[in-house]
Structures are given as C-alpha cells and as structure tokens.
C-alpha cells in the first residue's frame, strides 16, 4: 500500500540533505512521487499532531527536531497508532538521537566499544545514570520512544548521528552544528583547548553517508514493511565510516583558524582546559563550565 511520510526538521542540516537526496534515492513509488508538501503544525500540541497525521494518513515519520524531550515523539507515536487502527497499515517512527547520549557524559560505559547491534543496548540505556542532569533526559527519551512504540504497536528506530561533516544540501542550514562549539570557544579564548584526558576518539560520518543510511532504512520499510530490519529494542542505527581522535580534530581546527584572516587564534598548541578556561569557554558557548566538555569532547 502507498505511504505518506513526514520529515520533521527538513530545513536543518541532516533533514535538509535527506530531502534533497529524496528524488534520486531509488525509492518505491510514493503517493506524492517524491515530492514534498509543507505541513504546518505544533509538534508539542497533541491534538494538532493527531489531526495532522491522521488527516494526511501518514504512516512513516522521520523525527529530526528534538533529541532531548520526548513530548512531540509521544504525540506522533500515538497519532501513528490511530492511523494503523483505521487503515490496518504497519506504521513506523524513526527518532534521531545523538552519539553523546551513548557516551560517558550520559553515563554510558566507555571502557569498550558500544555497537548499534549490541542486543543489550536497550538495557544499557535503561541503566544509564548521567553525571549531568541535562543528559539524563535524552537517554530517557530514547527509552520512551521504544517503550511507547511497543505499547501502541508502532515500529521504532533510533538513529544515532555521530560527528557528521561536509556541506549540507538542504534549503536551510548547510553547516553541521556538532563542532561549532569548538570554534566559538577557540575564538573567544584565542586558543583551542582539550577537555578530556588521554586520546579518546569519536565516530565520524560524511553527511551524504549519513543520509544514505536514513534512506536505506526507508527503502526497506517501503519495499518490505521493514521485514528483517531491526526495530524496537534491536533498532539502533549509527552511521560511521571511521573515527577521529579529538586531539587530531582540535589540532586541525587550530591550524585552520591560525591561517584565517586576522589570525583567529594566537597559538596552535592544544592545552588541557583548566577551571578558568572552562569558565570562559562556557561564557562563549552559553553553558555552565561543567557542561563545556559535553559540547567539546567525550568518550
């Protein structure tokens, strides 16, 4: 049966690139033949979401607007369940999370690799206790999405972007937000600082490879109803083509900033941030000093 698909966040870096690649993605025929129509609604208004999803017979939602709170996700999951009840179609909800939610900053184990096909990943997230209260909420959001989808008979997928790089192709934001804080802090202090001991690494992915995984999941949903595609407690997806040590990323940024007009920084050496540096960095990126390492690094 045909599907109508809702992409929230289609003016953003990830969502915009996803939409831009839609027509060339070799997807099965859709009701709008790969076209897109704007749908205006308040995602935090349960009645508005229900009306928008049901009236448009939406069966697949790609959620790319809020990795922290679960309010809009729960509204959309319930609305999908109503479409399923009235049409009999299988319905699908993909929530875009983030790699920081699987890091030491969110209470995840970091003495070993966490892989997206680990059958214990859901339980690991259930047991996580984040050292920062703000990071506990998105951990619980991932769990809420899975549990609410189970409750309402909706297939769920947790998509986990890492450090995504490259120029976006959408009509809105074309720059990744994920390393902007490093540049903002460096400009304010005229030096690049590290925030982690040792040489922790982080997975990386070009925006087009990230988009390819988004589309591959959708292709399998449309062609076979998601049959054989991991979902629910076994439905985590991390797009990563490699990894980079934070120190190497800092060094590359420092070298580039030093060459820019006006010499944005004074020294390309990378030093460990002390309390005074963390306070100034926090002022530059708009967060308490304790939260600066969440923005700039992690294990």
CSV table of C-alpha atoms in Angstrom, one decimal:
chain,number,residue,atom,x,y,z
A,1,UNK,CA,0.0,0.0,0.0
A,2,UNK,CA,1.2,3.6,-0.6
A,3,UNK,CA,2.8,5.6,2.2
A,4,UNK,CA,2.8,9.2,3.2
A,5,UNK,CA,5.9,10.2,5.0
A,6,UNK,CA,6.5,13.1,7.4
A,7,UNK,CA,10.0,14.5,7.8
A,8,UNK,CA,10.3,17.0,10.7
A,9,UNK,CA,13.4,19.2,10.6
A,10,UNK,CA,13.6,19.2,6.8
A,11,UNK,CA,15.1,22.7,6.9
A,12,UNK,CA,18.0,21.5,9.0
A,13,UNK,CA,21.4,20.1,8.2
A,14,UNK,CA,20.5,16.4,8.3
A,15,UNK,CA,16.9,16.7,7.4
A,16,UNK,CA,17.5,19.1,4.5
A,17,UNK,CA,20.2,16.8,3.0
A,18,UNK,CA,17.8,13.9,3.4
A,19,UNK,CA,15.1,15.8,1.5
A,20,UNK,CA,17.5,16.9,-1.2
A,21,UNK,CA,18.5,13.3,-1.9
A,22,UNK,CA,14.9,12.1,-2.0
A,23,UNK,CA,14.3,12.1,-5.7
A,24,UNK,CA,17.5,10.2,-6.6
A,25,UNK,CA,17.2,7.6,-3.8
A,26,UNK,CA,15.5,4.9,-6.0
A,27,UNK,CA,12.6,4.5,-3.5
A,28,UNK,CA,9.4,2.7,-4.4
A,29,UNK,CA,6.7,4.9,-5.8
A,30,UNK,CA,5.2,7.2,-3.1
A,31,UNK,CA,1.9,9.0,-3.1
A,32,UNK,CA,3.5,12.3,-4.0
A,33,UNK,CA,6.0,10.8,-6.4
A,34,UNK,CA,9.0,12.0,-4.2
A,35,UNK,CA,7.5,15.5,-4.0
A,36,UNK,CA,7.2,17.3,-0.7
A,37,UNK,CA,4.4,19.4,0.7
A,38,UNK,CA,4.7,21.6,3.8
A,39,UNK,CA,2.6,20.6,6.8
A,40,UNK,CA,2.3,23.3,9.4
A,41,UNK,CA,1.5,22.1,13.0
A,42,UNK,CA,2.8,22.5,16.5
A,43,UNK,CA,4.6,19.2,17.3
A,44,UNK,CA,4.1,19.8,21.0
A,45,UNK,CA,0.3,20.1,20.7
A,46,UNK,CA,-1.1,16.6,20.9
A,47,UNK,CA,-4.4,17.5,19.2
A,48,UNK,CA,-2.7,19.3,16.3
A,49,UNK,CA,-0.4,16.3,15.8
A,50,UNK,CA,-3.2,13.8,15.8
A,51,UNK,CA,-5.2,15.9,13.3
A,52,UNK,CA,-2.2,16.4,11.0
A,53,UNK,CA,-1.0,12.8,11.0
A,54,UNK,CA,-4.5,11.2,10.7
A,55,UNK,CA,-5.9,13.7,8.1
A,56,UNK,CA,-2.9,13.1,5.9
A,57,UNK,CA,-2.8,9.4,6.5
A,58,UNK,CA,0.9,9.5,7.5
A,59,UNK,CA,2.4,6.1,8.1
A,60,UNK,CA,6.1,6.9,8.4
A,61,UNK,CA,7.6,9.7,10.5
A,62,UNK,CA,11.3,10.8,10.5
A,63,UNK,CA,11.8,12.8,13.6
A,64,UNK,CA,14.8,15.2,13.4
A,65,UNK,CA,13.8,18.1,15.6
A,66,UNK,CA,14.4,17.3,19.3
A,67,UNK,CA,16.8,14.7,20.7
A,68,UNK,CA,16.1,15.7,24.3
A,69,UNK,CA,12.4,15.9,25.2
A,70,UNK,CA,10.0,13.1,24.3
A,71,UNK,CA,6.8,15.2,24.2
A,72,UNK,CA,6.5,15.5,20.4
A,73,UNK,CA,7.6,12.0,19.8
A,74,UNK,CA,4.9,10.5,22.0
A,75,UNK,CA,2.2,12.7,20.3
A,76,UNK,CA,3.4,11.4,16.9
A,77,UNK,CA,3.6,7.8,18.0
A,78,UNK,CA,0.0,7.9,19.3
A,79,UNK,CA,-1.1,9.5,16.1
A,80,UNK,CA,0.6,6.8,14.0
A,81,UNK,CA,-1.2,4.2,16.1
A,82,UNK,CA,-4.5,5.8,15.2
A,83,UNK,CA,-3.6,5.6,11.5
A,84,UNK,CA,-2.8,1.9,12.0
A,85,UNK,CA,-6.1,1.3,13.7
A,86,UNK,CA,-8.1,3.0,11.0
A,87,UNK,CA,-6.2,1.7,7.9
A,88,UNK,CA,-4.6,-1.6,9.1
A,89,UNK,CA,-1.2,-0.4,7.7
A,90,UNK,CA,2.1,-1.0,9.5
A,91,UNK,CA,3.4,2.3,10.8
A,92,UNK,CA,6.9,3.4,11.6
A,93,UNK,CA,8.6,6.0,13.7
A,94,UNK,CA,12.3,7.0,13.4
A,95,UNK,CA,13.8,9.1,16.2
A,96,UNK,CA,17.1,10.9,15.6
A,97,UNK,CA,19.1,10.7,18.8
A,98,UNK,CA,22.9,11.5,19.1
A,99,UNK,CA,26.2,9.8,19.9
A,100,UNK,CA,26.7,11.9,23.1
A,101,UNK,CA,23.8,10.1,24.6
A,102,UNK,CA,25.8,6.9,24.4
A,103,UNK,CA,29.0,8.5,26.0
A,104,UNK,CA,30.5,9.0,29.4
A,105,UNK,CA,28.7,12.3,29.5
A,106,UNK,CA,25.4,10.4,29.6
A,107,UNK,CA,26.6,7.6,32.0
A,108,UNK,CA,27.2,5.0,29.3
A,109,UNK,CA,30.1,2.6,29.7
A,110,UNK,CA,33.2,3.7,27.9
A,111,UNK,CA,35.7,1.0,28.7
A,112,UNK,CA,34.7,-0.8,25.5
A,113,UNK,CA,33.0,0.0,22.2
A,114,UNK,CA,29.3,0.2,22.1
A,115,UNK,CA,27.9,-1.1,18.8
A,116,UNK,CA,24.5,-0.5,17.4
A,117,UNK,CA,23.8,-4.2,17.0
A,118,UNK,CA,24.6,-5.0,20.7
A,119,UNK,CA,21.5,-6.9,21.9
A,120,UNK,CA,22.0,-5.3,25.4
A,121,UNK,CA,22.0,-1.7,24.2
A,122,UNK,CA,18.4,-1.0,25.3
A,123,UNK,CA,19.2,-2.4,28.8
A,124,UNK,CA,22.4,-0.4,28.9
A,125,UNK,CA,20.4,2.8,28.2
A,126,UNK,CA,17.9,1.8,30.9
A,127,UNK,CA,20.7,1.5,33.4
A,128,UNK,CA,22.5,4.8,32.5
A,129,UNK,CA,22.7,7.5,35.1
A,130,UNK,CA,24.1,10.6,33.5
A,131,UNK,CA,26.5,12.8,35.6
A,132,UNK,CA,24.8,15.8,34.1
A,133,UNK,CA,21.1,16.1,34.7
A,134,UNK,CA,20.5,17.6,31.3
A,135,UNK,CA,21.9,14.5,29.6
A,136,UNK,CA,19.7,12.1,31.5
A,137,UNK,CA,16.6,13.4,29.7
A,138,UNK,CA,17.6,12.4,26.2
A,139,UNK,CA,18.7,9.0,27.5
A,140,UNK,CA,15.2,8.5,28.9
A,141,UNK,CA,13.8,9.9,25.6
A,142,UNK,CA,15.3,7.0,23.6
A,143,UNK,CA,13.8,4.6,26.0
A,144,UNK,CA,10.4,6.3,26.0
A,145,UNK,CA,10.3,6.2,22.2
A,146,UNK,CA,10.9,2.4,22.2
A,147,UNK,CA,8.5,1.7,25.0
A,148,UNK,CA,5.7,3.9,23.6
A,149,UNK,CA,6.1,2.3,20.2
A,150,UNK,CA,5.9,-1.1,21.8
A,151,UNK,CA,2.8,-0.1,23.7
A,152,UNK,CA,1.0,1.3,20.6
A,153,UNK,CA,2.1,-1.2,18.0
A,154,UNK,CA,4.4,1.2,16.1
A,155,UNK,CA,7.8,0.0,14.7
A,156,UNK,CA,10.6,2.2,16.1
A,157,UNK,CA,14.1,3.0,15.0
A,158,UNK,CA,16.7,5.0,17.0
A,159,UNK,CA,19.1,6.8,14.6
A,160,UNK,CA,22.3,8.0,16.1
A,161,UNK,CA,24.3,10.6,14.2
A,162,UNK,CA,28.0,11.0,15.3
A,163,UNK,CA,30.3,13.8,14.2
A,164,UNK,CA,28.7,14.5,10.8
A,165,UNK,CA,30.7,16.7,8.5
A,166,UNK,CA,30.5,18.0,4.9
A,167,UNK,CA,28.4,20.7,3.4
A,168,UNK,CA,24.6,20.0,3.6
A,169,UNK,CA,22.5,20.1,0.6
A,170,UNK,CA,19.2,21.4,2.0
A,171,UNK,CA,17.4,24.7,1.6
A,172,UNK,CA,18.1,25.8,5.2
A,173,UNK,CA,21.1,25.2,7.4
A,174,UNK,CA,24.0,23.6,5.5
A,175,UNK,CA,26.6,23.5,8.3
A,176,UNK,CA,26.9,20.8,11.0
A,177,UNK,CA,26.3,22.1,14.5
A,178,UNK,CA,28.4,19.4,16.1
A,179,UNK,CA,31.8,21.1,16.1
A,180,UNK,CA,30.7,24.7,16.1
A,181,UNK,CA,31.2,25.0,19.8
A,182,UNK,CA,34.9,24.2,19.4
A,183,UNK,CA,35.3,27.1,17.1
A,184,UNK,CA,33.2,29.5,19.2
A,185,UNK,CA,35.3,28.7,22.3
A,186,UNK,CA,38.6,29.0,20.4
A,187,UNK,CA,37.6,32.4,19.0
A,188,UNK,CA,36.8,33.7,22.5
A,189,UNK,CA,40.0,32.4,24.1
A,190,UNK,CA,42.2,32.7,21.0
A,191,UNK,CA,43.3,29.1,21.6
A,192,UNK,CA,41.9,25.6,21.2
A,193,UNK,CA,41.7,23.6,24.4
A,194,UNK,CA,41.0,19.9,25.1
A,195,UNK,CA,38.6,18.8,27.8
A,196,UNK,CA,39.4,15.0,28.1
A,197,UNK,CA,42.4,13.2,29.4
A,198,UNK,CA,44.1,10.7,27.1
A,199,UNK,CA,43.3,10.5,23.4
A,200,UNK,CA,39.6,9.5,23.2
A,201,UNK,CA,38.2,9.0,19.7
A,202,UNK,CA,34.8,9.6,18.3
A,203,UNK,CA,33.0,8.1,15.2
A,204,UNK,CA,32.6,10.3,12.2
A,205,UNK,CA,30.5,10.3,9.1
A,206,UNK,CA,30.1,12.4,6.0
A,207,UNK,CA,26.6,13.9,5.7
A,208,UNK,CA,25.9,12.0,2.5
A,209,UNK,CA,26.8,8.7,4.0
A,210,UNK,CA,24.6,9.6,7.0
A,211,UNK,CA,21.8,10.3,4.5
A,212,UNK,CA,22.4,7.1,2.7
A,213,UNK,CA,21.6,5.1,5.9
A,214,UNK,CA,18.5,7.2,6.5
A,215,UNK,CA,17.3,6.3,3.0
A,216,UNK,CA,18.3,2.7,3.2
A,217,UNK,CA,16.2,2.3,6.3
A,218,UNK,CA,13.3,3.9,4.5
A,219,UNK,CA,13.8,1.9,1.3
A,220,UNK,CA,13.5,-1.3,3.4
A,221,UNK,CA,10.4,0.0,5.2
A,222,UNK,CA,8.7,0.8,1.9
A,223,UNK,CA,9.7,-2.4,0.0
A,224,UNK,CA,9.0,-4.9,2.7
A,225,UNK,CA,7.3,-3.2,5.6
A,226,UNK,CA,10.6,-3.2,7.5
A,227,UNK,CA,10.7,-7.0,7.5
A,228,UNK,CA,14.1,-8.2,8.6
A,229,UNK,CA,15.0,-4.6,9.7
A,230,UNK,CA,15.9,-4.3,13.3
A,231,UNK,CA,13.4,-2.3,15.3
A,232,UNK,CA,12.3,-1.6,18.8
A,233,UNK,CA,14.9,-2.8,21.3
A,234,UNK,CA,17.1,-4.0,18.5
A,235,UNK,CA,16.5,-0.9,16.3
A,236,UNK,CA,19.6,1.3,16.8
A,237,UNK,CA,21.4,2.7,13.8
A,238,UNK,CA,24.8,4.5,13.9
A,239,UNK,CA,26.2,5.8,10.6
A,240,UNK,CA,30.0,5.8,10.9
A,241,UNK,CA,32.7,5.5,8.3
A,242,UNK,CA,35.6,5.8,10.7
A,243,UNK,CA,36.7,7.6,13.8
A,244,UNK,CA,38.9,10.6,14.8
A,245,UNK,CA,40.8,11.4,17.9
A,246,UNK,CA,39.5,14.6,19.5
A,247,UNK,CA,43.1,15.8,19.7
A,248,UNK,CA,43.6,15.4,16.0
A,249,UNK,CA,40.3,17.3,15.3
A,250,UNK,CA,41.4,20.1,17.7
A,251,UNK,CA,44.8,20.3,16.0
A,252,UNK,CA,43.3,20.5,12.5
A,253,UNK,CA,40.9,23.3,13.6
A,254,UNK,CA,43.7,25.2,15.4
A,255,UNK,CA,45.9,25.1,12.2
A,256,UNK,CA,43.0,26.3,10.1
A,257,UNK,CA,41.9,29.1,12.5
A,258,UNK,CA,45.5,30.4,12.7
A,259,UNK,CA,45.6,30.8,8.9
A,260,UNK,CA,42.4,32.7,8.7
A,261,UNK,CA,42.4,36.5,8.1
A,262,UNK,CA,43.1,38.2,11.4
A,263,UNK,CA,44.7,35.1,12.9
A,264,UNK,CA,41.6,33.9,14.9
A,265,UNK,CA,43.9,32.2,17.5
A,266,UNK,CA,47.3,33.2,18.7
A,267,UNK,CA,48.8,29.7,19.3
A,268,UNK,CA,48.2,26.3,17.6
A,269,UNK,CA,49.3,24.3,20.6
A,270,UNK,CA,46.5,22.3,22.3
A,271,UNK,CA,46.4,22.5,26.0
A,272,UNK,CA,44.2,20.9,28.7
A,273,UNK,CA,41.5,23.4,29.8
A,274,UNK,CA,41.7,24.4,33.5
A,275,UNK,CA,38.8,25.8,35.5
A,276,UNK,CA,39.5,29.4,34.4
A,277,UNK,CA,39.5,28.3,30.7
A,278,UNK,CA,36.3,26.3,31.2
A,279,UNK,CA,34.5,29.3,32.6
A,280,UNK,CA,35.5,31.5,29.7
A,281,UNK,CA,34.6,28.7,27.2
A,282,UNK,CA,31.2,28.3,28.9
A,283,UNK,CA,30.5,32.0,28.5
A,284,UNK,CA,31.4,31.8,24.8
A,285,UNK,CA,29.1,28.8,24.0
A,286,UNK,CA,26.4,29.7,26.5
A,287,UNK,CA,26.6,26.9,29.1
A,288,UNK,CA,28.0,26.3,32.7
A,289,UNK,CA,31.7,25.4,32.8
A,290,UNK,CA,30.8,21.9,33.9
A,291,UNK,CA,28.9,21.3,30.7
A,292,UNK,CA,31.7,22.5,28.4
A,293,UNK,CA,33.2,19.0,28.0
A,294,UNK,CA,29.8,17.7,26.8
A,295,UNK,CA,29.9,20.1,23.9
A,296,UNK,CA,33.6,19.7,23.1
A,297,UNK,CA,34.5,16.1,23.6
A,298,UNK,CA,33.7,12.8,25.3
A,299,UNK,CA,34.4,9.1,25.4
